[in-house]
């Protein structure tokens, strides 16, 4: 099932023509309307007319989150405010948030792109879609909402939080599709178990999850406990929000809506293009955005592009699941580790629940890494020898990452349950 088969299954050479034409028109518009770009292009002696092939994109300067912050709130808008019908902001926790705007046309296109990823994830107009993502400045709630309405599904804007109410709604309104962060999906699963509601008491069929890194074992656990087919969805507010890339039901990577976004992978250090198929930082250029176009936006997210054709028939390239942002990567005693790798090992072990926190300290100038995990409900933490066995076994499995972690078992349900994006790391190291 496709939403816009003519675009999603376009042959590559037609697609590249569309991309180039749209790139040129975006560059002309930003050069004319956004002072940051006209200045940067002038500094490089670059005229948008000189960009004659998609490879020429490498000659363009990058845009960073700092550029967006420095131009807070409206400095990067390419249209007057009177043409903007929607404002959203990034969920950034430090400093000023970044504000993004959408014209009527942008909102229309955004809805179409979200309709594509919803369709790819198995949602149809017959579904009752519960959107348990925050509705507010965060792009998740409204982004998915408009796409789901566009499809003609029955949309429940339950927003985030209030887990018991979410569950009542899920049961009473007979929700068939759930959209939230993967960590919240597991929190819902825990709450359901606590209330004695089994997956067969629910009508859920599919789940679209995203907005934070997660792992394959976590996907399996969500699928198993909620009875859904779970797909991964990627978006970033500065570029648009959800709808940039999403998995189809093959679940082998996220199709990027390449007729609206030009994706590159660069070496995060040098900014040079990565070799084909190599992992690096995802850089995105918007091809159709009117209010807030961005050129070569450094997402900070690490991934690689998958060129092989997908059995689903979509021709858009896929990006691999994101292990984390370049700046989420922990360097522990010089070893690079992503929280999602720790998560995968914990879940695969079958010894720990899905809730965990990594705590980093510095003792005697050395990094000390501890993972707090909740003991499974079935497990009696009073039985010292049994807990010791679990701790030892998890510790050994985590050694696979090249770092030695201390493991601490905490009582079930004591770690924080996120309603939006999970915070997995507490870094208390000071230099
Ligand atoms: O999180 C947009 C979104 C909403 C995507 C709902 C999917 C579902 P921001 O708040 O700007 O936008 O956060 C963007 O979240 O740079 C990634 O680091 C991370 N992220 C988003 N989706 C995924 C994913 C929304 N599927 C930042 N896997 C991005 C891993 C993700 N990380």
Tab-separated table of C-alpha atoms and ligand atoms in Angstrom:
chain	number	residue	atom	x	y	z
A	1	UNK	CA	0.000	0.000	0.000
A	2	UNK	CA	1.277	3.386	-1.004
A	3	UNK	CA	-0.067	6.840	-0.349
A	4	UNK	CA	1.449	8.496	-3.428
A	5	UNK	CA	2.697	5.614	-5.569
A	6	UNK	CA	3.732	7.909	-8.439
A	7	UNK	CA	6.232	9.641	-6.147
A	8	UNK	CA	7.199	6.827	-3.782
A	9	UNK	CA	7.991	4.391	-6.606
A	10	UNK	CA	9.490	6.877	-9.054
A	11	UNK	CA	12.500	5.661	-10.989
A	12	UNK	CA	15.803	7.038	-9.746
A	13	UNK	CA	16.662	9.137	-12.773
A	14	UNK	CA	13.290	10.912	-12.706
A	15	UNK	CA	13.684	11.380	-8.974
A	16	UNK	CA	17.113	12.930	-9.382
A	17	UNK	CA	15.752	15.372	-11.953
A	18	UNK	CA	13.007	16.413	-9.560
A	19	UNK	CA	15.556	16.767	-6.753
A	20	UNK	CA	17.895	18.944	-8.791
A	21	UNK	CA	15.157	21.209	-10.018
A	22	UNK	CA	13.773	21.636	-6.494
A	23	UNK	CA	17.245	22.151	-5.046
A	24	UNK	CA	17.948	24.939	-7.508
A	25	UNK	CA	14.695	26.658	-6.741
A	26	UNK	CA	15.278	26.349	-2.969
A	27	UNK	CA	18.752	27.837	-3.326
A	28	UNK	CA	17.475	30.744	-5.373
A	29	UNK	CA	14.819	31.448	-2.779
A	30	UNK	CA	17.118	31.292	0.229
A	31	UNK	CA	19.770	33.395	-1.514
A	32	UNK	CA	17.152	36.048	-2.144
A	33	UNK	CA	15.185	35.918	1.111
A	34	UNK	CA	17.395	34.704	3.955
A	35	UNK	CA	20.289	37.009	4.895
A	36	UNK	CA	22.340	34.156	6.436
A	37	UNK	CA	22.379	32.277	3.139
A	38	UNK	CA	22.944	35.311	0.902
A	39	UNK	CA	25.898	36.254	3.102
A	40	UNK	CA	27.363	32.741	3.197
A	41	UNK	CA	26.968	32.210	-0.543
A	42	UNK	CA	28.585	35.612	-1.190
A	43	UNK	CA	31.522	34.783	1.106
A	44	UNK	CA	32.130	31.641	-0.928
A	45	UNK	CA	31.652	33.486	-4.207
A	46	UNK	CA	28.900	31.020	-4.926
A	47	UNK	CA	25.919	31.692	-7.113
A	48	UNK	CA	22.979	29.232	-6.927
A	49	UNK	CA	23.174	28.992	-10.735
A	50	UNK	CA	26.493	27.210	-10.358
A	51	UNK	CA	24.819	24.250	-8.681
A	52	UNK	CA	24.182	22.171	-11.790
A	53	UNK	CA	24.217	18.630	-10.434
A	54	UNK	CA	23.261	16.920	-7.197
A	55	UNK	CA	26.945	16.325	-6.468
A	56	UNK	CA	27.482	20.087	-6.484
A	57	UNK	CA	25.573	20.195	-3.212
A	58	UNK	CA	28.936	19.526	-1.541
A	59	UNK	CA	30.010	23.025	-2.478
A	60	UNK	CA	27.284	24.551	-0.332
A	61	UNK	CA	27.898	25.572	3.268
A	62	UNK	CA	26.396	23.595	6.156
A	63	UNK	CA	23.660	24.959	8.406
A	64	UNK	CA	23.878	24.070	12.094
A	65	UNK	CA	21.662	24.202	15.139
A	66	UNK	CA	23.806	27.157	16.299
A	67	UNK	CA	22.820	29.044	13.122
A	68	UNK	CA	19.169	28.436	13.932
A	69	UNK	CA	19.661	29.556	17.548
A	70	UNK	CA	21.631	32.653	16.538
A	71	UNK	CA	18.743	33.713	14.345
A	72	UNK	CA	16.105	33.139	17.015
A	73	UNK	CA	13.191	33.408	16.541
A	74	UNK	CA	12.421	34.272	12.911
A	75	UNK	CA	15.761	35.164	11.306
A	76	UNK	CA	15.914	32.156	8.972
A	77	UNK	CA	12.357	32.416	7.689
A	78	UNK	CA	12.214	32.798	3.920
A	79	UNK	CA	8.719	34.300	3.829
A	80	UNK	CA	7.098	37.193	5.710
A	81	UNK	CA	5.358	36.174	8.924
A	82	UNK	CA	1.941	36.911	7.446
A	83	UNK	CA	2.390	33.880	5.196
A	84	UNK	CA	3.207	31.621	8.138
A	85	UNK	CA	0.213	29.687	9.456
A	86	UNK	CA	1.963	27.501	12.047
A	87	UNK	CA	4.857	27.789	14.459
A	88	UNK	CA	6.492	24.832	16.190
A	89	UNK	CA	9.734	24.510	18.114
A	90	UNK	CA	12.350	21.913	18.799
A	91	UNK	CA	12.280	19.997	22.029
A	92	UNK	CA	15.838	21.083	22.847
A	93	UNK	CA	16.467	21.085	26.564
A	94	UNK	CA	19.342	23.542	26.633
A	95	UNK	CA	19.296	27.208	25.657
A	96	UNK	CA	16.607	28.821	23.552
A	97	UNK	CA	14.478	26.430	21.582
A	98	UNK	CA	14.644	26.682	17.812
A	99	UNK	CA	11.491	28.041	16.213
A	100	UNK	CA	10.272	26.772	12.879
A	101	UNK	CA	7.431	28.075	10.702
A	102	UNK	CA	5.172	26.574	8.050
A	103	UNK	CA	3.143	28.190	5.276
A	104	UNK	CA	-0.226	26.778	4.240
A	105	UNK	CA	1.567	24.893	1.485
A	106	UNK	CA	4.133	23.539	3.956
A	107	UNK	CA	1.389	22.213	6.231
A	108	UNK	CA	-0.308	20.624	3.227
A	109	UNK	CA	2.890	18.929	2.065
A	110	UNK	CA	3.798	17.909	5.615
A	111	UNK	CA	0.418	16.176	5.962
A	112	UNK	CA	0.973	14.305	2.695
A	113	UNK	CA	4.405	13.127	3.798
A	114	UNK	CA	3.109	11.948	7.155
A	115	UNK	CA	0.244	10.232	5.303
A	116	UNK	CA	2.937	8.377	3.339
A	117	UNK	CA	4.789	7.122	6.414
A	118	UNK	CA	1.537	6.187	8.135
A	119	UNK	CA	0.461	4.197	5.078
A	120	UNK	CA	3.883	2.567	4.902
A	121	UNK	CA	3.487	1.592	8.568
A	122	UNK	CA	0.159	-0.083	7.828
A	123	UNK	CA	-2.333	2.644	8.825
A	124	UNK	CA	-5.450	3.039	6.661
A	125	UNK	CA	-8.574	5.156	6.740
A	126	UNK	CA	-10.290	2.388	8.691
A	127	UNK	CA	-7.952	2.757	11.640
A	128	UNK	CA	-8.610	4.455	14.950
A	129	UNK	CA	-5.322	6.197	15.602
A	130	UNK	CA	-4.338	7.130	19.133
A	131	UNK	CA	-1.650	9.798	19.091
A	132	UNK	CA	0.021	9.723	22.502
A	133	UNK	CA	2.690	12.254	21.559
A	134	UNK	CA	2.788	15.729	22.985
A	135	UNK	CA	0.561	18.239	21.187
A	136	UNK	CA	2.218	21.562	21.534
A	137	UNK	CA	5.326	23.123	20.168
A	138	UNK	CA	6.798	19.622	19.678
A	139	UNK	CA	6.233	18.588	16.057
A	140	UNK	CA	5.198	15.009	16.940
A	141	UNK	CA	1.546	15.454	17.973
A	142	UNK	CA	0.330	17.902	15.339
A	143	UNK	CA	2.559	16.412	12.645
A	144	UNK	CA	1.081	12.929	12.941
A	145	UNK	CA	-2.389	14.321	13.559
A	146	UNK	CA	-2.645	16.131	10.232
A	147	UNK	CA	-1.248	13.135	8.338
A	148	UNK	CA	-3.669	10.715	9.978
A	149	UNK	CA	-6.622	13.011	9.223
A	150	UNK	CA	-5.401	13.341	5.652
A	151	UNK	CA	-5.653	9.557	5.309
A	152	UNK	CA	-9.161	9.705	6.696
A	153	UNK	CA	-8.448	7.652	9.816
A	154	UNK	CA	-10.338	8.395	13.046
A	155	UNK	CA	-7.834	10.332	15.084
A	156	UNK	CA	-7.713	10.446	18.883
A	157	UNK	CA	-5.457	13.331	19.932
A	158	UNK	CA	-4.855	11.910	23.394
A	159	UNK	CA	-1.484	13.707	23.626
A	160	UNK	CA	1.159	12.614	26.113
A	161	UNK	CA	0.867	11.700	29.773
A	162	UNK	CA	-1.943	10.497	32.005
A	163	UNK	CA	-1.280	6.841	31.364
A	164	UNK	CA	-4.416	5.471	32.974
A	165	UNK	CA	-6.580	7.738	30.859
A	166	UNK	CA	-4.616	6.687	27.753
A	167	UNK	CA	-5.406	3.070	28.562
A	168	UNK	CA	-9.065	3.738	29.181
A	169	UNK	CA	-9.252	5.538	25.832
A	170	UNK	CA	-7.316	2.789	24.087
A	171	UNK	CA	-9.797	0.192	25.315
A	172	UNK	CA	-13.054	2.121	25.131
A	173	UNK	CA	-12.467	3.836	21.773
A	174	UNK	CA	-10.997	0.608	20.394
A	175	UNK	CA	-7.772	2.130	19.115
A	176	UNK	CA	-6.161	0.100	16.337
A	177	UNK	CA	-3.021	2.171	15.822
A	178	UNK	CA	-0.777	3.709	18.453
A	179	UNK	CA	1.706	6.505	17.887
A	180	UNK	CA	4.145	7.494	20.629
A	181	UNK	CA	7.777	7.257	21.669
A	182	UNK	CA	9.047	3.685	22.043
A	183	UNK	CA	9.841	4.254	25.716
A	184	UNK	CA	6.293	5.416	26.354
A	185	UNK	CA	4.963	2.367	24.509
A	186	UNK	CA	6.753	0.174	27.042
A	187	UNK	CA	5.515	2.296	29.886
A	188	UNK	CA	1.982	1.749	28.594
A	189	UNK	CA	2.710	-1.990	28.396
A	190	UNK	CA	3.826	-2.002	32.044
A	191	UNK	CA	0.747	-0.078	33.124
A	192	UNK	CA	-1.492	-2.446	31.157
A	193	UNK	CA	0.105	-5.431	32.871
A	194	UNK	CA	-0.370	-3.796	36.240
A	195	UNK	CA	-4.050	-3.257	35.476
A	196	UNK	CA	-4.366	-6.866	34.352
A	197	UNK	CA	-5.162	-5.907	30.752
A	198	UNK	CA	-3.680	-8.381	28.273
A	199	UNK	CA	-2.857	-7.756	24.628
A	200	UNK	CA	-5.931	-9.723	23.616
A	201	UNK	CA	-8.109	-7.250	25.494
A	202	UNK	CA	-6.827	-4.560	23.140
A	203	UNK	CA	-7.658	-3.885	19.503
A	204	UNK	CA	-4.233	-2.502	18.572
A	205	UNK	CA	-2.816	-3.673	15.257
A	206	UNK	CA	0.052	-1.376	14.348
A	207	UNK	CA	2.302	1.099	16.147
A	208	UNK	CA	4.440	3.903	14.775
A	209	UNK	CA	7.221	4.865	17.118
A	210	UNK	CA	10.050	7.350	16.972
A	211	UNK	CA	11.485	10.635	18.210
A	212	UNK	CA	14.237	8.820	20.149
A	213	UNK	CA	16.715	5.988	19.597
A	214	UNK	CA	15.534	2.448	20.307
A	215	UNK	CA	16.743	-1.037	19.531
A	216	UNK	CA	15.575	-4.210	17.780
A	217	UNK	CA	15.026	-6.111	21.060
A	218	UNK	CA	12.933	-3.180	22.235
A	219	UNK	CA	10.883	-3.426	19.039
A	220	UNK	CA	10.315	-7.128	19.664
A	221	UNK	CA	9.243	-6.471	23.215
A	222	UNK	CA	6.774	-3.756	22.184
A	223	UNK	CA	5.343	-5.964	19.435
A	224	UNK	CA	4.981	-8.881	21.768
A	225	UNK	CA	3.429	-7.006	24.657
A	226	UNK	CA	1.092	-4.704	22.738
A	227	UNK	CA	0.279	-7.054	19.879
A	228	UNK	CA	1.302	-4.579	17.169
A	229	UNK	CA	3.560	-4.463	14.160
A	230	UNK	CA	5.966	-1.711	15.156
A	231	UNK	CA	7.693	0.625	12.713
A	232	UNK	CA	10.401	3.203	13.279
A	233	UNK	CA	9.868	6.828	12.293
A	234	UNK	CA	12.384	9.600	12.030
A	235	UNK	CA	11.989	13.350	12.010
A	236	UNK	CA	13.644	16.497	13.235
A	237	UNK	CA	11.872	19.797	13.783
A	238	UNK	CA	14.404	22.047	12.076
A	239	UNK	CA	13.841	20.092	8.871
A	240	UNK	CA	10.106	19.427	9.279
A	241	UNK	CA	9.142	16.994	12.047
A	242	UNK	CA	7.826	13.444	11.551
A	243	UNK	CA	7.313	12.476	7.909
A	244	UNK	CA	10.940	12.805	6.847
A	245	UNK	CA	11.558	9.054	6.907
A	246	UNK	CA	9.662	5.997	8.053
A	247	UNK	CA	9.788	2.242	7.806
A	248	UNK	CA	7.487	0.186	5.641
A	249	UNK	CA	6.242	-3.135	6.980
A	250	UNK	CA	9.422	-4.851	5.724
A	251	UNK	CA	11.083	-3.075	8.653
A	252	UNK	CA	14.534	-2.997	7.137
A	253	UNK	CA	15.336	0.693	7.402
A	254	UNK	CA	13.442	3.949	7.036
A	255	UNK	CA	12.485	5.206	3.552
A	256	UNK	CA	13.470	8.845	3.219
A	257	UNK	CA	10.972	11.027	1.370
A	258	UNK	CA	13.662	11.909	-1.116
A	259	UNK	CA	11.507	13.995	-3.422
A	260	UNK	CA	11.234	16.509	-0.545
A	261	UNK	CA	14.579	16.053	1.226
A	262	UNK	CA	18.072	15.578	-0.111
A	263	UNK	CA	20.012	13.287	2.223
A	264	UNK	CA	23.787	13.118	2.524
A	265	UNK	CA	26.022	11.244	4.932
A	266	UNK	CA	29.184	13.045	5.981
A	267	UNK	CA	32.087	12.330	8.251
A	268	UNK	CA	31.078	14.139	11.463
A	269	UNK	CA	34.625	15.369	12.037
A	270	UNK	CA	35.719	16.503	8.590
A	271	UNK	CA	32.321	17.184	7.006
A	272	UNK	CA	33.515	15.305	3.905
A	273	UNK	CA	31.097	12.879	2.199
A	274	UNK	CA	31.222	9.385	3.689
A	275	UNK	CA	31.878	6.445	1.362
A	276	UNK	CA	28.672	4.805	0.054
A	277	UNK	CA	27.042	2.684	2.736
A	278	UNK	CA	29.324	3.999	5.469
A	279	UNK	CA	27.949	5.365	8.736
A	280	UNK	CA	28.245	9.080	9.315
A	281	UNK	CA	26.209	12.149	10.166
A	282	UNK	CA	22.934	12.659	8.331
A	283	UNK	CA	22.766	16.022	6.558
A	284	UNK	CA	19.441	17.123	5.121
A	285	UNK	CA	18.442	19.804	2.622
A	286	UNK	CA	14.776	20.647	2.249
A	287	UNK	CA	13.590	20.719	-1.361
A	288	UNK	CA	10.068	22.082	-1.047
A	289	UNK	CA	9.816	23.946	2.267
A	290	UNK	CA	8.662	27.555	1.859
A	291	UNK	CA	8.724	29.169	5.309
A	292	UNK	CA	11.763	27.479	6.798
A	293	UNK	CA	13.999	25.934	4.157
A	294	UNK	CA	17.346	24.600	5.334
A	295	UNK	CA	20.420	23.884	3.262
A	296	UNK	CA	22.689	21.038	4.342
A	297	UNK	CA	21.376	20.917	7.884
A	298	UNK	CA	23.681	18.990	10.215
A	299	UNK	CA	21.229	16.767	12.076
A	300	UNK	CA	23.845	15.403	14.489
A	301	UNK	CA	22.281	11.952	13.922
A	302	UNK	CA	24.408	9.016	12.880
A	303	UNK	CA	23.187	6.574	10.262
A	304	UNK	CA	23.991	5.084	6.862
A	305	UNK	CA	22.068	4.959	3.622
A	306	UNK	CA	20.796	1.691	2.216
A	307	UNK	CA	20.766	1.592	-1.571
A	308	UNK	CA	19.473	-1.915	-2.205
A	309	UNK	CA	15.916	-2.067	-3.525
A	310	UNK	CA	13.253	-2.736	-0.903
A	311	UNK	CA	10.772	-5.563	-1.515
A	312	UNK	CA	7.942	-3.107	-0.796
A	313	UNK	CA	8.517	-1.460	-4.178
A	314	UNK	CA	9.314	2.015	-2.882
A	315	UNK	CA	12.370	3.389	-4.623
A	316	UNK	CA	13.312	5.917	-1.972
A	317	UNK	CA	16.565	5.005	-0.294
A	318	UNK	CA	16.419	3.933	3.295
A	319	UNK	CA	18.380	5.066	6.300
A	320	UNK	CA	19.425	2.554	8.920
A	321	UNK	CA	18.043	2.780	12.443
A	322	UNK	CA	19.814	5.585	14.307
A	323	UNK	CA	21.962	4.340	17.203
A	324	UNK	CA	21.940	7.871	18.603
A	325	UNK	CA	23.094	11.389	17.986
A	326	UNK	CA	26.788	11.966	17.527
A	327	UNK	CA	26.638	13.893	20.798
A	328	UNK	CA	24.730	11.127	22.649
A	329	UNK	CA	27.625	8.834	22.068
A	330	UNK	CA	29.269	8.192	25.399
A	331	UNK	CA	32.989	8.008	25.598
A	332	UNK	CA	33.793	5.854	28.589
A	333	UNK	CA	37.473	5.328	29.220
A	334	UNK	CA	37.982	6.164	25.583
A	335	UNK	CA	35.508	3.604	24.300
A	336	UNK	CA	32.529	4.795	22.277
A	337	UNK	CA	29.205	3.430	23.446
A	338	UNK	CA	25.638	4.336	22.565
A	339	UNK	CA	22.932	3.891	25.208
A	340	UNK	CA	20.962	1.928	22.606
A	341	UNK	CA	23.733	-0.719	22.580
A	342	UNK	CA	23.456	-1.116	26.349
A	343	UNK	CA	19.690	-1.384	25.953
A	344	UNK	CA	19.970	-4.123	23.334
A	345	UNK	CA	22.222	-6.224	25.568
A	346	UNK	CA	20.010	-5.778	28.626
A	347	UNK	CA	16.887	-6.786	26.757
A	348	UNK	CA	18.461	-9.673	24.912
A	349	UNK	CA	19.683	-11.119	28.195
A	350	UNK	CA	16.098	-11.655	29.291
A	351	UNK	CA	17.287	-10.789	32.798
A	352	UNK	CA	16.355	-7.123	32.919
A	353	UNK	CA	13.284	-5.035	32.253
A	354	UNK	CA	13.338	-2.365	29.525
A	355	UNK	CA	13.812	0.527	31.932
A	356	UNK	CA	17.398	1.453	32.622
A	357	UNK	CA	19.653	4.369	33.340
A	358	UNK	CA	23.352	4.790	32.731
A	359	UNK	CA	25.178	6.793	35.396
A	360	UNK	CA	28.671	8.074	34.739
A	361	UNK	CA	30.997	9.310	37.458
A	362	UNK	CA	34.662	10.068	37.674
A	363	UNK	CA	36.571	8.422	40.497
A	364	UNK	CA	40.318	8.848	40.902
A	365	UNK	CA	40.328	10.494	37.488
A	366	UNK	CA	38.889	7.374	35.929
A	367	UNK	CA	35.462	7.011	34.411
A	368	UNK	CA	33.107	4.806	36.322
A	369	UNK	CA	30.050	3.525	34.512
A	370	UNK	CA	27.026	2.061	36.274
A	371	UNK	CA	23.836	0.757	34.772
A	372	UNK	CA	20.753	0.821	36.934
A	373	UNK	CA	18.250	-1.774	35.844
A	374	UNK	CA	14.944	-2.730	37.268
A	375	UNK	CA	14.672	-6.277	38.453
A	376	UNK	CA	11.924	-8.169	36.634
A	377	UNK	CA	8.657	-8.312	38.595
A	378	UNK	CA	8.949	-12.046	38.975
A	379	UNK	CA	12.221	-11.666	40.727
A	380	UNK	CA	12.716	-11.425	44.444
A	381	UNK	CA	15.584	-9.041	45.087
A	382	UNK	CA	15.866	-10.260	48.674
A	383	UNK	CA	17.436	-13.448	47.480
A	384	UNK	CA	20.955	-12.161	47.541
A	385	UNK	CA	22.591	-15.009	45.698
A	386	UNK	CA	20.045	-14.831	42.922
A	387	UNK	CA	20.524	-11.080	42.478
A	388	UNK	CA	24.263	-11.549	42.529
A	389	UNK	CA	23.938	-14.070	39.732
A	390	UNK	CA	21.900	-11.698	37.590
A	391	UNK	CA	24.243	-8.806	38.243
A	392	UNK	CA	27.265	-10.849	37.376
A	393	UNK	CA	25.712	-12.211	34.241
A	394	UNK	CA	24.640	-8.741	32.990
A	395	UNK	CA	28.058	-7.351	33.834
A	396	UNK	CA	29.718	-10.022	31.742
A	397	UNK	CA	27.383	-9.518	28.808
A	398	UNK	CA	28.003	-5.765	28.856
A	399	UNK	CA	31.743	-6.364	28.622
A	400	UNK	CA	31.081	-7.106	24.971
A	401	UNK	CA	30.930	-3.327	24.522
A	402	UNK	CA	34.539	-2.971	25.595
A	403	UNK	CA	33.693	-1.119	28.811
A	404	UNK	CA	33.193	-2.569	32.240
A	405	UNK	CA	29.905	-1.497	33.721
A	406	UNK	CA	28.842	-1.909	37.317
A	407	UNK	CA	25.300	-3.204	37.399
A	408	UNK	CA	22.832	-2.247	40.098
A	409	UNK	CA	19.443	-3.862	40.381
A	410	UNK	CA	16.762	-1.532	41.647
A	411	UNK	CA	13.221	-2.350	42.651
A	412	UNK	CA	10.701	-2.744	39.832
A	413	UNK	CA	8.975	0.501	38.832
A	414	UNK	CA	11.453	2.804	40.544
A	415	UNK	CA	13.192	4.300	37.516
A	416	UNK	CA	11.605	7.315	35.898
A	417	UNK	CA	8.917	6.588	33.287
A	418	UNK	CA	9.199	9.088	30.461
A	419	UNK	CA	6.047	10.459	28.839
A	420	UNK	CA	7.981	11.782	25.898
A	421	UNK	CA	11.602	11.197	25.095
A	422	UNK	CA	13.472	9.022	27.562
A	423	UNK	CA	16.524	10.356	29.362
A	424	UNK	CA	18.854	7.413	29.584
A	425	UNK	CA	22.070	8.937	30.835
A	426	UNK	CA	23.117	10.780	33.957
A	427	UNK	CA	26.620	12.044	33.323
A	428	UNK	CA	28.121	13.340	36.562
A	429	UNK	CA	31.688	13.408	35.351
A	430	UNK	CA	33.559	16.630	35.858
A	431	UNK	CA	36.969	17.104	34.415
B	1	LIG	O1	11.460	14.111	17.472
B	1	LIG	C1	10.232	14.596	15.457
B	1	LIG	C2	9.516	13.293	15.586
B	1	LIG	C3	8.335	13.217	16.274
B	1	LIG	C4	10.034	12.150	15.002
B	1	LIG	C5	7.658	12.025	16.384
B	1	LIG	C6	9.358	10.933	15.098
B	1	LIG	C7	8.193	10.870	15.814
B	1	LIG	P1	12.798	16.793	17.499
B	1	LIG	O2	12.093	16.963	18.773
B	1	LIG	O3	13.329	17.993	16.806
B	1	LIG	O4	11.835	16.112	16.436
B	1	LIG	O5	13.963	15.767	17.741
B	1	LIG	C8	14.765	15.342	16.677
B	1	LIG	O6	15.165	13.212	17.760
B	1	LIG	O7	17.642	14.673	15.671
B	1	LIG	C9	17.072	12.475	16.610
B	1	LIG	O8	18.195	12.673	17.433
B	1	LIG	C10	15.910	12.031	17.461
B	1	LIG	N1	15.056	11.110	16.706
B	1	LIG	C11	13.914	11.372	16.060
B	1	LIG	N2	13.393	10.240	15.525
B	1	LIG	C12	14.264	9.230	15.831
B	1	LIG	C13	14.317	7.826	15.561
B	1	LIG	C14	11.226	14.884	16.554
B	1	LIG	N3	13.364	7.192	14.894
B	1	LIG	C15	15.794	14.353	17.169
B	1	LIG	N4	15.394	7.135	16.016
B	1	LIG	C16	16.600	13.791	16.030
B	1	LIG	C17	16.378	7.742	16.715
B	1	LIG	C18	15.333	9.797	16.566
B	1	LIG	N5	16.361	9.057	17.006
